[in-house]
Coordinates of C-alpha atoms (C1' of nucleotides) in Angstrom, one line a residue:
Chain A
X7 CA -140.0 -73.8 30.2
X8 CA -140.2 -76.8 27.8
X9 CA -137.1 -77.8 25.9
X10 CA -136.5 -80.2 23.1
X11 CA -133.1 -81.9 22.8
X12 CA -132.3 -83.6 19.5
X13 CA -129.1 -85.5 19.8
X14 CA -128.2 -89.0 18.7
X15 CA -125.3 -89.6 21.1
X16 CA -127.3 -91.1 23.9
X17 CA -124.8 -90.4 26.6
X18 CA -124.7 -86.7 25.8
X19 CA -128.4 -86.6 25.3
X20 CA -129.0 -88.1 28.7
X21 CA -126.5 -85.8 30.4
X22 CA -128.2 -82.8 28.9
X23 CA -131.6 -84.0 29.9
X24 CA -130.6 -84.7 33.4
X25 CA -128.7 -81.4 33.8
X26 CA -131.4 -79.3 32.3
X27 CA -134.1 -80.9 34.3
X28 CA -132.1 -80.1 37.4
X29 CA -132.3 -76.5 36.4
X30 CA -136.1 -76.7 36.3
X31 CA -136.7 -77.2 32.6
X32 CA -139.1 -79.8 31.2
X33 CA -136.9 -81.7 28.7
X34 CA -137.9 -84.1 25.9
X35 CA -135.3 -85.9 23.8
X36 CA -135.4 -87.1 20.2
X37 CA -132.6 -88.9 18.5
X38 CA -133.2 -88.6 14.8
X39 CA -133.7 -85.6 12.4
X40 CA -137.2 -86.5 11.3
X41 CA -138.4 -87.2 14.8
X42 CA -136.9 -83.9 16.0
X43 CA -138.5 -81.9 13.2
X44 CA -141.8 -83.4 14.0
X45 CA -141.6 -82.8 17.7
X46 CA -140.4 -79.2 17.1
X47 CA -143.5 -78.6 14.9
X48 CA -146.1 -79.8 17.3
X49 CA -144.5 -80.0 20.7
X50 CA -145.0 -76.4 21.9
X51 CA -141.4 -76.0 23.0
X52 CA -139.8 -72.8 24.1
X53 CA -136.4 -73.7 22.6
X54 CA -134.6 -76.5 20.9
X55 CA -131.1 -77.8 21.3
X56 CA -130.1 -79.4 18.1
X57 CA -127.1 -81.5 17.0
X58 CA -125.9 -81.0 13.5
X59 CA -124.9 -84.7 12.9
X60 CA -128.2 -86.6 13.0
X61 CA -129.5 -89.7 11.4
X62 CA -132.1 -89.2 8.7
X63 CA -131.9 -85.4 8.4
X64 CA -129.1 -83.1 9.4
X65 CA -129.6 -80.4 11.9
X66 CA -129.2 -77.8 9.2
X67 CA -132.0 -79.3 7.3
X68 CA -134.2 -79.5 10.3
X69 CA -133.8 -75.7 11.0
X70 CA -134.2 -74.9 7.4
X71 CA -137.5 -76.7 7.1
X72 CA -138.8 -75.3 10.3
X73 CA -138.0 -71.7 9.1
X74 CA -139.5 -72.5 5.7
X75 CA -142.7 -73.3 7.5
X76 CA -142.6 -70.1 9.5
X77 CA -141.7 -71.7 12.7
X78 CA -139.5 -69.3 14.7
X79 CA -138.7 -71.6 17.7
X80 CA -135.3 -70.5 19.1
X81 CA -132.6 -73.0 18.1
X82 CA -129.3 -73.6 19.7
X83 CA -127.1 -75.7 17.4
X84 CA -124.4 -78.1 18.5
X85 CA -121.6 -79.3 16.2
X86 CA -118.2 -81.0 16.3
X87 CA -115.4 -78.5 15.8
X88 CA -113.8 -80.4 12.9
X89 CA -117.0 -81.1 11.0
X90 CA -117.4 -80.3 7.3
X91 CA -119.8 -77.5 8.2
X92 CA -118.9 -74.4 10.0
X93 CA -120.5 -71.9 12.2
X94 CA -121.5 -69.5 9.5
X95 CA -123.5 -72.2 7.8
X96 CA -125.4 -72.8 11.0
X97 CA -126.3 -69.2 11.6
X98 CA -127.1 -68.6 8.0
X99 CA -129.6 -71.5 7.8
X100 CA -131.6 -70.1 10.6
X101 CA -130.2 -71.2 13.9
X102 CA -130.1 -68.6 16.6
X103 CA -126.9 -69.6 18.3
X104 CA -124.2 -72.1 17.8
X105 CA -121.9 -74.1 20.1
X106 CA -118.9 -76.2 19.0
X107 CA -118.2 -79.4 20.8
X108 CA -116.7 -79.9 23.3
X109 CA -118.5 -77.1 25.2
X110 CA -118.7 -76.3 28.8
X111 CA -122.1 -77.0 30.4
X112 CA -122.1 -73.6 32.0
X113 CA -121.7 -71.9 28.7
X114 CA -124.5 -73.9 27.2
X115 CA -126.8 -72.9 30.0
X116 CA -125.9 -69.3 29.7
X117 CA -126.5 -69.3 25.9
X118 CA -129.7 -71.1 26.4
X119 CA -131.0 -68.6 29.0
X120 CA -130.0 -65.8 26.7
X121 CA -131.9 -67.4 23.9
X122 CA -135.0 -67.9 26.0
X123 CA -134.8 -64.3 27.3
X124 CA -134.7 -63.0 23.7
X125 CA -137.6 -65.1 22.6
X126 CA -138.4 -66.3 19.1
X127 CA -136.6 -64.5 16.3
X128 CA -138.8 -62.5 14.0
X129 CA -136.6 -62.4 11.0
X130 CA -136.7 -65.0 8.3
X131 CA -133.4 -66.1 7.0
X132 CA -134.4 -65.9 3.3
X133 CA -134.9 -62.4 2.1
X134 CA -137.9 -61.9 0.0
X135 CA -139.0 -58.8 -1.9
X136 CA -141.8 -59.3 -4.4
X137 CA -140.9 -62.4 -6.5
X138 CA -137.2 -61.9 -5.7
X139 CA -135.7 -64.3 -3.2
X140 CA -132.2 -64.2 -1.8
X141 CA -130.9 -67.1 0.3
X142 CA -127.8 -66.2 2.2
X143 CA -127.0 -69.8 3.2
X144 CA -126.9 -70.9 -0.4
X145 CA -125.8 -67.6 -1.8
X146 CA -128.6 -68.0 -4.2
X147 CA -131.0 -65.6 -5.9
X148 CA -134.1 -66.5 -7.7
X149 CA -136.6 -64.3 -9.6
X150 CA -140.0 -65.9 -10.0
X151 CA -138.4 -69.2 -9.0
X152 CA -135.8 -68.9 -11.8
X153 CA -132.2 -68.8 -10.6
X154 CA -130.2 -65.7 -11.3
X155 CA -126.5 -65.9 -11.6
X156 CA -124.7 -63.0 -9.8
X157 CA -121.1 -62.1 -9.3
X158 CA -119.8 -61.4 -5.9
X159 CA -120.3 -57.6 -6.1
X160 CA -123.7 -57.9 -7.7
X161 CA -124.8 -60.2 -5.0
X162 CA -123.5 -58.0 -2.2
X163 CA -125.3 -55.0 -3.7
X164 CA -128.5 -56.9 -4.0
X165 CA -128.2 -58.3 -0.5
X166 CA -127.8 -54.8 0.9
X167 CA -130.7 -53.4 -1.0
X168 CA -133.0 -56.3 -0.1
X169 CA -132.4 -55.7 3.6
X170 CA -133.9 -52.3 3.2
X171 CA -136.7 -52.8 0.7
X172 CA -138.6 -49.7 -0.2
X173 CA -136.0 -47.4 1.3
X174 CA -133.9 -45.1 -0.6
X175 CA -130.2 -46.0 -0.3
X176 CA -127.7 -43.4 -1.3
X177 CA -124.7 -44.1 -3.5
X178 CA -122.2 -43.1 -0.7
X179 CA -124.0 -45.5 1.7
X180 CA -123.6 -48.3 -0.8
X181 CA -120.0 -47.4 -1.4
X182 CA -119.4 -47.5 2.4
X183 CA -121.1 -50.8 2.9
X184 CA -121.0 -52.9 -0.2
X185 CA -117.6 -51.8 -1.3
X186 CA -114.5 -51.9 0.9
X187 CA -114.7 -48.8 3.1
X188 CA -111.0 -48.2 2.9
X189 CA -110.6 -48.0 -0.8
X190 CA -112.2 -45.0 -2.4
X191 CA -114.2 -46.1 -5.4
X192 CA -115.8 -43.7 -7.8
X193 CA -119.6 -43.4 -7.3
X194 CA -119.9 -44.3 -10.9
X195 CA -119.1 -47.9 -10.0
X196 CA -122.4 -48.0 -8.2
X197 CA -124.2 -46.9 -11.3
X198 CA -122.5 -49.5 -13.3
X199 CA -123.4 -52.3 -11.0
X200 CA -126.9 -51.1 -10.6
X201 CA -127.0 -51.3 -14.4
X202 CA -125.8 -54.9 -14.3
X203 CA -128.3 -55.8 -11.6
X204 CA -131.2 -54.3 -13.5
X205 CA -130.4 -56.5 -16.5
X206 CA -130.5 -59.5 -14.4
X207 CA -133.4 -58.9 -12.0
X208 CA -135.6 -56.7 -14.2
X209 CA -135.3 -53.1 -15.2
X210 CA -138.2 -51.7 -13.3
X211 CA -137.5 -53.3 -9.9
X212 CA -134.7 -51.0 -9.0
X213 CA -135.8 -47.4 -9.1
X214 CA -133.4 -44.4 -9.5
X215 CA -134.3 -41.6 -7.1
X216 CA -132.4 -38.8 -8.8
X217 CA -130.2 -36.9 -6.5
X218 CA -130.9 -39.3 -3.6
X219 CA -130.0 -42.9 -4.5
X220 CA -131.8 -46.1 -5.4
X221 CA -134.8 -47.9 -4.1
X222 CA -135.8 -51.6 -4.4
X223 CA -139.5 -52.0 -5.1
Chain B
X60 CA -129.2 -50.1 20.2
X61 CA -125.9 -49.3 21.9
X62 CA -122.7 -50.9 20.6
X63 CA -119.2 -51.0 22.0
X64 CA -116.3 -51.3 19.5
X65 CA -112.9 -52.3 20.9
X66 CA -110.3 -52.0 18.2
X67 CA -106.8 -50.4 18.3
X68 CA -106.4 -49.8 14.6
X69 CA -107.9 -46.4 14.5
X70 CA -108.7 -46.5 10.8
X71 CA -110.8 -49.6 11.1
X72 CA -112.3 -48.4 14.3
X73 CA -113.4 -45.2 12.7
X74 CA -114.8 -47.0 9.7
X75 CA -116.8 -49.3 11.9
X76 CA -118.1 -46.5 14.0
X77 CA -119.2 -44.5 11.0
X78 CA -120.8 -47.4 9.2
X79 CA -122.6 -48.6 12.2
X80 CA -123.8 -45.2 13.2
X81 CA -125.2 -44.9 9.7
X82 CA -127.2 -48.0 10.5
X83 CA -128.7 -46.3 13.4
X84 CA -126.6 -47.7 16.2
X85 CA -125.1 -45.6 19.0
X86 CA -121.4 -46.6 18.9
X87 CA -118.7 -46.0 21.4
X88 CA -115.1 -46.9 20.7
X89 CA -112.3 -48.0 23.0
X90 CA -108.8 -48.8 21.8
X91 CA -107.2 -50.9 24.6
X92 CA -108.1 -54.1 26.4
X93 CA -108.5 -52.7 29.9
X94 CA -110.6 -49.7 28.7
X95 CA -112.8 -52.0 26.7
X96 CA -113.4 -54.4 29.6
X97 CA -114.3 -51.5 31.8
X98 CA -116.7 -50.0 29.3
X99 CA -118.3 -53.4 28.7
X100 CA -118.9 -53.8 32.4
X101 CA -120.6 -50.5 33.0
X102 CA -121.7 -49.1 29.7
X103 CA -125.1 -50.8 29.3
X104 CA -124.4 -51.9 25.8
X105 CA -126.4 -54.3 23.7
X106 CA -123.4 -55.9 22.0
X107 CA -119.7 -55.6 21.7
X108 CA -117.4 -55.9 18.7
X109 CA -114.0 -56.9 20.0
X110 CA -110.6 -57.2 18.3
X111 CA -108.3 -60.0 19.5
X112 CA -105.1 -58.1 19.2
X113 CA -105.3 -55.3 21.7
X114 CA -102.8 -53.4 23.8
X115 CA -102.9 -54.2 27.6
X116 CA -105.3 -57.2 27.5
X117 CA -106.1 -59.5 24.6
X118 CA -109.6 -59.8 23.3
X119 CA -109.8 -63.4 24.6
X120 CA -108.8 -62.2 28.1
X121 CA -111.5 -59.5 28.0
X122 CA -114.2 -62.0 27.2
X123 CA -113.0 -64.5 29.6
X124 CA -113.1 -62.0 32.5
X125 CA -116.4 -60.7 31.5
X126 CA -117.9 -64.2 31.5
X127 CA -116.2 -65.0 34.7
X128 CA -118.1 -62.0 36.2
X129 CA -121.4 -63.3 34.8
X130 CA -121.6 -60.6 32.2
X131 CA -123.4 -62.1 29.1
X132 CA -123.1 -59.2 26.8
X133 CA -123.1 -60.6 23.2
X134 CA -119.6 -60.4 21.8
X135 CA -118.6 -60.5 18.1
X136 CA -114.9 -61.2 17.9
X137 CA -112.5 -60.0 15.2
X138 CA -109.1 -61.4 14.4
X139 CA -106.4 -61.6 11.7
X140 CA -106.5 -64.8 9.8
X141 CA -102.9 -65.7 10.3
X142 CA -102.8 -64.9 14.0
X143 CA -101.5 -67.4 16.6
X144 CA -105.1 -67.9 17.8
X145 CA -107.8 -69.5 15.9
X146 CA -111.5 -69.4 15.8
X147 CA -112.1 -72.3 18.2
X148 CA -110.2 -70.5 20.9
X149 CA -112.3 -67.4 20.5
X150 CA -115.6 -69.3 20.8
X151 CA -114.3 -71.5 23.6
X152 CA -113.4 -68.5 25.7
X153 CA -116.9 -67.2 25.5
X154 CA -117.3 -65.0 22.4
X155 CA -120.7 -65.5 20.7
X156 CA -119.5 -65.1 17.1
X157 CA -116.2 -64.8 15.3
X158 CA -115.0 -63.1 12.2
X159 CA -111.6 -63.3 10.5
X160 CA -110.1 -60.2 8.9
X161 CA -110.5 -59.2 6.2
X162 CA -114.2 -59.4 6.4
X163 CA -117.0 -58.0 4.3
X164 CA -119.0 -55.3 6.0
X165 CA -122.2 -56.9 4.9
X166 CA -121.3 -60.2 6.7
X167 CA -120.3 -58.3 9.8
X168 CA -123.7 -56.6 9.8
X169 CA -125.6 -59.8 9.2
X170 CA -123.7 -61.5 12.1
X171 CA -124.3 -58.6 14.3
X172 CA -128.0 -58.5 13.6
X173 CA -128.1 -62.3 14.2
X174 CA -126.5 -61.6 17.5
X175 CA -128.8 -58.8 18.5
X176 CA -131.8 -60.7 17.1
X177 CA -133.6 -57.4 17.2
X178 CA -137.2 -57.1 16.4
X179 CA -138.7 -55.2 13.6
X180 CA -136.5 -52.3 12.6
X181 CA -137.8 -49.1 14.0
X182 CA -138.8 -46.8 11.2
X183 CA -137.7 -43.2 11.4
X184 CA -140.5 -40.9 12.1
X185 CA -142.8 -40.1 9.3
X186 CA -143.7 -36.5 9.0
X187 CA -147.5 -35.8 8.8
X188 CA -149.3 -32.6 8.1
X189 CA -153.0 -32.9 7.3
X190 CA -153.2 -35.6 4.7
X191 CA -149.6 -35.0 3.6
X192 CA -147.1 -37.6 4.6
X193 CA -143.4 -37.6 4.1
X194 CA -141.2 -40.6 4.8
X195 CA -137.5 -39.6 5.0
X196 CA -136.2 -43.2 4.8
X197 CA -138.2 -44.0 1.7
X198 CA -137.9 -40.5 0.5
X199 CA -141.5 -40.7 -0.4
X200 CA -144.3 -38.2 -0.2
X201 CA -148.0 -39.0 -0.4
X202 CA -151.0 -36.8 -0.4
X203 CA -154.2 -38.6 0.7
X204 CA -152.3 -41.8 0.1
X205 CA -151.5 -41.0 -3.4
X206 CA -147.8 -40.8 -4.2
X207 CA -146.4 -37.5 -5.3
X208 CA -143.3 -37.4 -7.4
X209 CA -140.9 -34.6 -6.3
X210 CA -137.5 -33.5 -7.5
X211 CA -134.7 -33.1 -5.1
X212 CA -135.2 -29.5 -4.6
X213 CA -138.9 -29.7 -4.2
X214 CA -138.5 -32.5 -1.7
X215 CA -136.0 -30.6 0.3
X216 CA -138.3 -27.6 0.4
X217 CA -141.3 -29.6 1.5
X218 CA -139.2 -31.5 4.1
X219 CA -138.1 -28.2 5.6
X220 CA -141.6 -26.8 5.7
X221 CA -143.2 -29.9 7.1
X222 CA -140.8 -29.8 10.0
X223 CA -142.3 -26.4 10.9
X224 CA -146.0 -26.8 10.2
X225 CA -148.1 -23.7 10.8
X226 CA -145.1 -21.4 11.2
X227 CA -144.2 -18.7 8.8
X228 CA -140.9 -19.4 7.2
X229 CA -139.1 -16.5 5.4
X230 CA -137.6 -16.8 2.0
X231 CA -134.1 -16.0 3.3
X232 CA -134.4 -18.8 5.8
X233 CA -135.4 -21.2 3.1
X234 CA -132.5 -20.0 0.9
X235 CA -130.2 -20.6 3.8
X236 CA -131.4 -24.1 4.6
X237 CA -132.9 -25.6 1.5
X238 CA -130.5 -24.1 -0.9
X239 CA -126.7 -24.2 -0.6
X240 CA -125.8 -21.4 1.7
X241 CA -122.6 -20.6 -0.1
X242 CA -124.2 -19.9 -3.5
X243 CA -126.3 -16.8 -3.6
X244 CA -129.5 -17.7 -5.4
X245 CA -132.1 -15.1 -6.2
X246 CA -135.1 -15.1 -3.8
X247 CA -137.2 -15.7 -6.8
X248 CA -136.0 -19.3 -6.9
X249 CA -138.0 -19.9 -3.8
X250 CA -141.1 -18.4 -5.4
X251 CA -140.6 -20.6 -8.4
X252 CA -140.3 -23.8 -6.3
X253 CA -143.2 -22.9 -4.1
X254 CA -145.1 -22.7 -7.3
X255 CA -144.0 -26.1 -8.3
X256 CA -144.9 -27.6 -4.9
X257 CA -148.3 -26.0 -5.0
X258 CA -149.1 -27.7 -8.3
X259 CA -148.2 -31.0 -6.8
X260 CA -149.5 -31.0 -3.2
X261 CA -152.5 -28.6 -3.7
X262 CA -152.7 -24.9 -4.1
X263 CA -154.3 -24.0 -0.9
X264 CA -152.0 -26.0 1.4
X265 CA -149.1 -23.6 1.1
X266 CA -150.1 -20.0 2.0
X267 CA -148.2 -16.9 1.1
X268 CA -147.8 -14.4 3.9
X269 CA -147.0 -11.3 2.0
X270 CA -143.8 -9.6 3.1
X271 CA -143.0 -12.4 5.6
X272 CA -142.8 -15.8 3.9
X273 CA -144.7 -19.0 3.6
X274 CA -146.8 -21.2 5.9
X275 CA -147.7 -24.8 5.5
X276 CA -151.3 -25.5 6.7
Chain C
dC125 C1' -158.2 5.4 -8.6
dG126 C1' -153.4 5.2 -9.7
dG127 C1' -148.7 4.2 -8.6
dG128 C1' -145.5 1.1 -6.5
dT129 C1' -144.1 -3.2 -4.5
dC130 C1' -144.5 -7.9 -4.0
dG131 C1' -145.3 -12.4 -5.7
dC132 C1' -146.5 -15.8 -9.7
dT133 C1' -145.5 -18.2 -13.8
dG134 C1' -144.1 -19.4 -18.8
dT135 C1' -140.0 -19.7 -21.3
dG136 C1' -135.6 -21.3 -22.2
dA137 C1' -130.6 -22.0 -21.5
dG138 C1' -127.1 -24.2 -19.1
dG139 C1' -125.5 -27.8 -16.4
dC140 C1' -125.6 -31.7 -13.5
dC141 C1' -126.9 -36.5 -12.9
dG142 C1' -127.2 -40.9 -14.2
dC143 C1' -126.8 -44.5 -18.0
dT144 C1' -124.1 -47.2 -21.1
dG145 C1' -120.5 -49.2 -24.1
dA146 C1' -115.6 -49.8 -24.4
dG147 C1' -111.6 -51.4 -22.5
dG148 C1' -107.8 -52.4 -19.3
dA149 C1' -106.0 -54.6 -15.0
dG150 C1' -106.1 -58.3 -12.2
dA151 C1' -107.6 -62.8 -10.5
dA152 C1' -109.2 -67.3 -11.4
dT153 C1' -109.4 -71.4 -14.3
dC154 C1' -108.0 -74.7 -17.5
Chain D
dG130 C1' -99.4 -69.6 -20.7
dA131 C1' -103.9 -68.7 -22.6
dT132 C1' -108.6 -67.8 -21.8
dT133 C1' -112.3 -66.4 -19.2
dC134 C1' -114.4 -63.8 -15.6
dT135 C1' -114.9 -59.9 -12.7
dC136 C1' -114.1 -55.4 -11.3
dC137 C1' -113.8 -50.8 -12.2
dT138 C1' -112.5 -46.4 -14.8
dC139 C1' -113.4 -43.4 -18.5
dA140 C1' -115.8 -40.7 -21.8
dG141 C1' -119.8 -39.5 -24.3
dC142 C1' -124.6 -38.7 -24.4
dG143 C1' -129.3 -37.9 -23.3
dG144 C1' -132.6 -36.1 -20.3
dC145 C1' -134.2 -33.9 -16.4
dC146 C1' -133.5 -30.2 -13.1
dT147 C1' -132.5 -25.8 -11.8
dC148 C1' -132.8 -21.2 -12.0
dA149 C1' -132.6 -16.5 -14.3
dC150 C1' -135.5 -13.5 -16.7
dA151 C1' -139.3 -10.8 -17.9
dG152 C1' -144.0 -9.9 -18.1
dC153 C1' -148.2 -9.9 -15.7
dG154 C1' -151.4 -10.1 -11.9
dA155 C1' -152.4 -9.2 -6.9
dC156 C1' -152.2 -6.4 -3.1
dC157 C1' -151.3 -2.2 -0.4
dC158 C1' -150.8 2.5 0.0
dG159 C1' -152.0 7.5 -0.5

DNA sequence: CGGGTCGCTGTGAGGCCGCTGAGGAGAATC
DNA sequence: GATTCTCCTCAGCGGCCTCACAGCGACCCG
């Protein structure tokens, strides 16, 4: 098993390298974002341990670019607890697991093994249906590369539909999942918001299946 | 995919159970810490959703004990925002992800999926009879790969018949299952809809067995 | 061959479903 | 405090679906 560690604090990097080698892994270390990205692209690694704070290119940016190039190398992200970024950002941008410093070495090892066992993720982080793209990390939607401004509810609705492209999704299912399950909202609200969405993403893209629900083409 | 939900607020627990079941997960619910811990140990689950505030044993304690016993079941932790504990505690004690209440269902699902990193979603079975195909998820019917547009009633009728290919299905049986059993509809309605179907899927595919019913070839 | 039963289909009315514009309540922003 | 934005309800409307009805054809019997 070949591992890539990208970490600029040399003491931590060295500790990781030594520890992981003792576990039987082959470990290479890079200390900057660009160098890490390049190594990840071409090194044939089985997983990468990636710090967030890196010179040249942040860990987030490294993962994002990797994923954009369709590299699905498992990534375990490390970050300081009090950083400006938080865990959700890390997961959203395409990392597979996340650890906040300080972390226990045993936990790191366990997470790493879990990651390797599961293998490369198959799911891209940016949802794409036709010329529609939805980027959860940036909470951004584009249609033919033109940005579309959506309200919270519209976004949640589109998000849900884009995760099930081509499938018919019933109004009650949408109410349960996109709307707060506890409140009971009239099914008409769904129709209203489907209407709003259609105006923004194109009328024909969101089919009505009478008596059954809606389908994103 | 088998999930364990440990949550003592029964309303939330039920909402989660129902929602996740609708997603295709097998979901078991426990409402106390000790019961949750025990189920997690022996239940063969793929992931656990765990509330922090629990009677008997806190969520933190549950994870800690699990990890101490070398159980690496993925755990998604839930907690109230204003609790005495914070997110770092949850992650430090071994949870894999953390969500503060109130949370959006969509976010929960996204995190859960990230946790499971499951492969391609298994499609529900597509019914096939001859060159007829019916995809329940997409609510789509094709005949020799050409899409056939069906109304709700037509679709329900074809669905029922395609689940019993080659068998003779009586009109009363169809009335009971395809039509609302409470209303009493004239048997002629079946004849009418068989007629509609025949026009759309081909005349010869749906035989009349005089005095007995219909048979899909 | 003729009568009776069963099934098919064109017609049309009624109703349900979904769409939309208007507007009010509440939150966010200035 | 005013304005804007967002969410959601409501009511009206338009269209498609559903289904009863009746006439006709097909099939089965003596």
